[in-house]
PDB file of C-alpha atoms in Angstrom:
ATOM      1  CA  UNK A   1     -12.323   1.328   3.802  1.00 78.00           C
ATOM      2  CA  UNK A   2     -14.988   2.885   1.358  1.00 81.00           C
ATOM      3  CA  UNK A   3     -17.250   2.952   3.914  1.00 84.00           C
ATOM      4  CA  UNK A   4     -15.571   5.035   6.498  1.00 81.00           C
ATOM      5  CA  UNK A   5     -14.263   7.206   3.188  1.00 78.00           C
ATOM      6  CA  UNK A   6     -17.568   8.125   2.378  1.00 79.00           C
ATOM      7  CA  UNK A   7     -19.234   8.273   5.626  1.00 87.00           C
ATOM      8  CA  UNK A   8     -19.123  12.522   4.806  1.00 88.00           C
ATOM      9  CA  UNK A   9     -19.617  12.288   1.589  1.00 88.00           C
ATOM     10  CA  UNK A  10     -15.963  13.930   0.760  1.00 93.00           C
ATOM     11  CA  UNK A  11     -15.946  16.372  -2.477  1.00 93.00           C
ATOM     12  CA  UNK A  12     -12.888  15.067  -3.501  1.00 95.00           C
ATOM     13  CA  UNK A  13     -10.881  12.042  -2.232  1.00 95.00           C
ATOM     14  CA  UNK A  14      -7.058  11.002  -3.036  1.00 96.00           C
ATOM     15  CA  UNK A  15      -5.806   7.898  -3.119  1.00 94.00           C
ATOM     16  CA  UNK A  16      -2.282   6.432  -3.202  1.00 91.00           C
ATOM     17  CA  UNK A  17      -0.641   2.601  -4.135  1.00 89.00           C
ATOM     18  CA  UNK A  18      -4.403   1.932  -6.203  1.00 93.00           C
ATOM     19  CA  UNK A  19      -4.319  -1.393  -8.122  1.00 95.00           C
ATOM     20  CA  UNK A  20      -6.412  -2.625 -10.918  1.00 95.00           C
ATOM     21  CA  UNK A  21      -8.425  -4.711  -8.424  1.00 96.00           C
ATOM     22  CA  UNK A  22      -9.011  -1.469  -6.199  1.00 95.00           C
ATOM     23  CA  UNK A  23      -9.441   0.422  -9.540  1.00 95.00           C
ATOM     24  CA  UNK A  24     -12.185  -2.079 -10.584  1.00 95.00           C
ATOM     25  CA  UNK A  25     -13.887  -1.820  -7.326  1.00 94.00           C
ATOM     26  CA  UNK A  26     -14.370   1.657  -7.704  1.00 94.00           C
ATOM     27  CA  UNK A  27     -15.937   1.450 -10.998  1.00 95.00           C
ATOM     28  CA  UNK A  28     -18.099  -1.323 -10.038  1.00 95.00           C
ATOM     29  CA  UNK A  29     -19.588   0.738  -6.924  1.00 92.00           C
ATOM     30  CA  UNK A  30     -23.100   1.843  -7.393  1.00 92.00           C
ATOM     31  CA  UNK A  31     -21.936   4.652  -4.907  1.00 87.00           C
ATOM     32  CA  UNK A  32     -19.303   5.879  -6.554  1.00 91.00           C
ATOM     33  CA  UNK A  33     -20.530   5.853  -9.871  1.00 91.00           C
ATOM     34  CA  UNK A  34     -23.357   7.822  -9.058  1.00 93.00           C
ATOM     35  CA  UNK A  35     -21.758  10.158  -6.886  1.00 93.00           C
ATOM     36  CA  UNK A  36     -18.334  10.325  -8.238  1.00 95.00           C
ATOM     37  CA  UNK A  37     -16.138  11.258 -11.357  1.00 95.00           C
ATOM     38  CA  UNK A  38     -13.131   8.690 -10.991  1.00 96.00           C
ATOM     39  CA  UNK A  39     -10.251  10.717 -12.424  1.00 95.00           C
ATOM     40  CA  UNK A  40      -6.545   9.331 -13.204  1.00 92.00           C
ATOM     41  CA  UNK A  41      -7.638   6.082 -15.082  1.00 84.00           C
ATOM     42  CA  UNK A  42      -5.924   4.075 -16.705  1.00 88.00           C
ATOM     43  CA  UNK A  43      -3.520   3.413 -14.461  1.00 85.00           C
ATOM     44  CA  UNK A  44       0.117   4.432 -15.333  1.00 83.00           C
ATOM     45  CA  UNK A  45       1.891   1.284 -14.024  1.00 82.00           C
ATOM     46  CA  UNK A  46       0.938  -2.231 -11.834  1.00 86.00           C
ATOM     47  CA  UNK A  47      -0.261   0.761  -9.017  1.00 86.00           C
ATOM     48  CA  UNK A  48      -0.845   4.148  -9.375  1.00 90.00           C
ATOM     49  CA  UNK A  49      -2.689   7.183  -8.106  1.00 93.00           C
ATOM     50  CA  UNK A  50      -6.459   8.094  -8.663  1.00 95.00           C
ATOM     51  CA  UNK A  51      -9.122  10.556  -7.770  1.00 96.00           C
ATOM     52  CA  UNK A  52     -12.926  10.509  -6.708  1.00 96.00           C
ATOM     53  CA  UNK A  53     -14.232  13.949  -7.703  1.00 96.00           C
ATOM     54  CA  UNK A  54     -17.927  14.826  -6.580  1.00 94.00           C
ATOM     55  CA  UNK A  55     -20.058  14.823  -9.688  1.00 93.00           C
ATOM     56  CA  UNK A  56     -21.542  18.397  -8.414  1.00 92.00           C
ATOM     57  CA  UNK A  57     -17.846  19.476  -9.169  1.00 94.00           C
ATOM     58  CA  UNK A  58     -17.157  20.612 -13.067  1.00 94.00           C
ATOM     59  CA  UNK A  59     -13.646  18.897 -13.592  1.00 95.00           C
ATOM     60  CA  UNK A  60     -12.525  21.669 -15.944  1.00 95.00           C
ATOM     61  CA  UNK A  61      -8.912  19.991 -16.926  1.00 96.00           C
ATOM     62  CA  UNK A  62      -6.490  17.273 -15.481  1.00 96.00           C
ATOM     63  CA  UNK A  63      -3.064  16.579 -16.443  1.00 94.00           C
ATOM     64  CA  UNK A  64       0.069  14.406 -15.242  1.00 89.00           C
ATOM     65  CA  UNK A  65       3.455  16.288 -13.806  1.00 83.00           C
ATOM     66  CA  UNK A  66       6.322  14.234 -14.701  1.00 81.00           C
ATOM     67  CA  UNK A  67       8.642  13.522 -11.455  1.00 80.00           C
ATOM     68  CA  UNK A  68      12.500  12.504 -11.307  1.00 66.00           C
ATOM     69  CA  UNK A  69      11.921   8.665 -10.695  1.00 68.00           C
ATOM     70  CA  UNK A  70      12.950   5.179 -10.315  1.00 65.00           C
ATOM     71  CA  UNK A  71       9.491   3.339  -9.537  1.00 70.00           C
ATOM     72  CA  UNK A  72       7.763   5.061 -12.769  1.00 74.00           C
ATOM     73  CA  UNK A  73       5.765   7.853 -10.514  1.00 78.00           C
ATOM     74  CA  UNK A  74       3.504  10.793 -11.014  1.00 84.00           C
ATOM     75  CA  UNK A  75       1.766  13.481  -9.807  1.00 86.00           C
ATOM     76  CA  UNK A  76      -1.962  13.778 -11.229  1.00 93.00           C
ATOM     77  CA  UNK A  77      -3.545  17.040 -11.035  1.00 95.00           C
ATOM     78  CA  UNK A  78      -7.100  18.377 -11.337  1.00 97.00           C
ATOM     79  CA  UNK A  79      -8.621  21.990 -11.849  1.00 97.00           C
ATOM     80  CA  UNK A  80     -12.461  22.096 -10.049  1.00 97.00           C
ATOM     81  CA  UNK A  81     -14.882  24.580 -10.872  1.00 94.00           C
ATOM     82  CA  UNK A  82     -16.883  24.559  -8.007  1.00 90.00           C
ATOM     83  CA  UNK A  83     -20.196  26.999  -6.657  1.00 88.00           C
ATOM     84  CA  UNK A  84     -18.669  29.919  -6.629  1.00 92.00           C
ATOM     85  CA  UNK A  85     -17.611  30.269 -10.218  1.00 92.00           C
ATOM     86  CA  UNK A  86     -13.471  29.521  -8.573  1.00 94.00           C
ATOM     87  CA  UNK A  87     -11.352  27.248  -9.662  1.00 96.00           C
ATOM     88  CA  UNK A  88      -9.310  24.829  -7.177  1.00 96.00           C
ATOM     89  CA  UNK A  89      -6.515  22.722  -8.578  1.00 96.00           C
ATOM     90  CA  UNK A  90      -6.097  19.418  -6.460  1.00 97.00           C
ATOM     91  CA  UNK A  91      -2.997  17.300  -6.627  1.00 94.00           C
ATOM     92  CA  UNK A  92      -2.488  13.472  -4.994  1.00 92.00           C
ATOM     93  CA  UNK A  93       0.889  12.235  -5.681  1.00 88.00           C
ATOM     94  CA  UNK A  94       2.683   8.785  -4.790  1.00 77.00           C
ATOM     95  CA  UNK A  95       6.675   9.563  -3.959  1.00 72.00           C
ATOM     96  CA  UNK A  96       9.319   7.483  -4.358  1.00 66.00           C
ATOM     97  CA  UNK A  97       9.313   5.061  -1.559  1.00 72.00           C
ATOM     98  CA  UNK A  98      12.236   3.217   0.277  1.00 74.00           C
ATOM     99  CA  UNK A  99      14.950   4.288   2.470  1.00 76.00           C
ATOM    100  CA  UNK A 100      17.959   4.685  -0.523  1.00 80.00           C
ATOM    101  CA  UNK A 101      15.764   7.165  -2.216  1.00 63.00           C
ATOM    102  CA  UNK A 102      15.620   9.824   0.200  1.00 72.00           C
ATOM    103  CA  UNK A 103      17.193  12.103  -2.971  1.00 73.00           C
ATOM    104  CA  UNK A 104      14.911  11.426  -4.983  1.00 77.00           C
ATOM    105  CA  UNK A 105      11.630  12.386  -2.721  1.00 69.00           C
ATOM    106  CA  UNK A 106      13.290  15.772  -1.792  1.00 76.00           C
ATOM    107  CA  UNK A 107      13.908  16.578  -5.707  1.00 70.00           C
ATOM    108  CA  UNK A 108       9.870  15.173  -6.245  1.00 70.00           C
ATOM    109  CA  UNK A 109       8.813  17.526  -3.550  1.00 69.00           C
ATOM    110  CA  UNK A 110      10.315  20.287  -5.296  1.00 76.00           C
ATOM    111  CA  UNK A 111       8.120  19.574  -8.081  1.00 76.00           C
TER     112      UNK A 111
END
């Protein structure tokens, strides 16, 4: 999986349903240590949502949005100052999964 990831060399990459085993992986990469800020750690609950942010990228300020939920979910956001003296904000988010909680995504995507 890492390998095809990072086969571009992504600026920022998202991921979803992370584990402490994945999280651990990450850390212990050579790679992405030296390449990569790993934002969104510690993990929120038994799997979460993390970020790989390009260490050329200044992460200026990340935060968590709180979301209507049921399976203890978030939305983690991160303001980049990149090149050109701009600012992007970059947002991953994990909704509420399962078939009964329709609801509940629409209300999260609202968010």
């Amino acid at each position: 999986l890492l390998s095809i990831v990072f086969a571009d060399r992504p600026q920022v990459v998202c991921f979803q349903e992370v584990t402490e085993i994945f999280l651990e992986i990450l850390q212990q990469s050579a790679v992405i240590s030296s390449e990569y800020f790993i934002v969104g750690e510690p993990l929120q609950n038994w799997y979460d949502v993390v970020m790989l942010v390009r260490s050329d990228l200044n992460v200026r300020q990340t935060r968590n949005l709180k979301l209507v939920t049921q399976q203890s979910r978030r939305i983690l956001v991160a303001d980049l100052g990149v090149a050109t003296g701009a600012i992007v904000r970059v947002a991953t988010a994990h909704f509420e999964s399962g078939r009964d909680a329709a609801h509940l995504r629409r209300i999260q995507l609202d968010t």
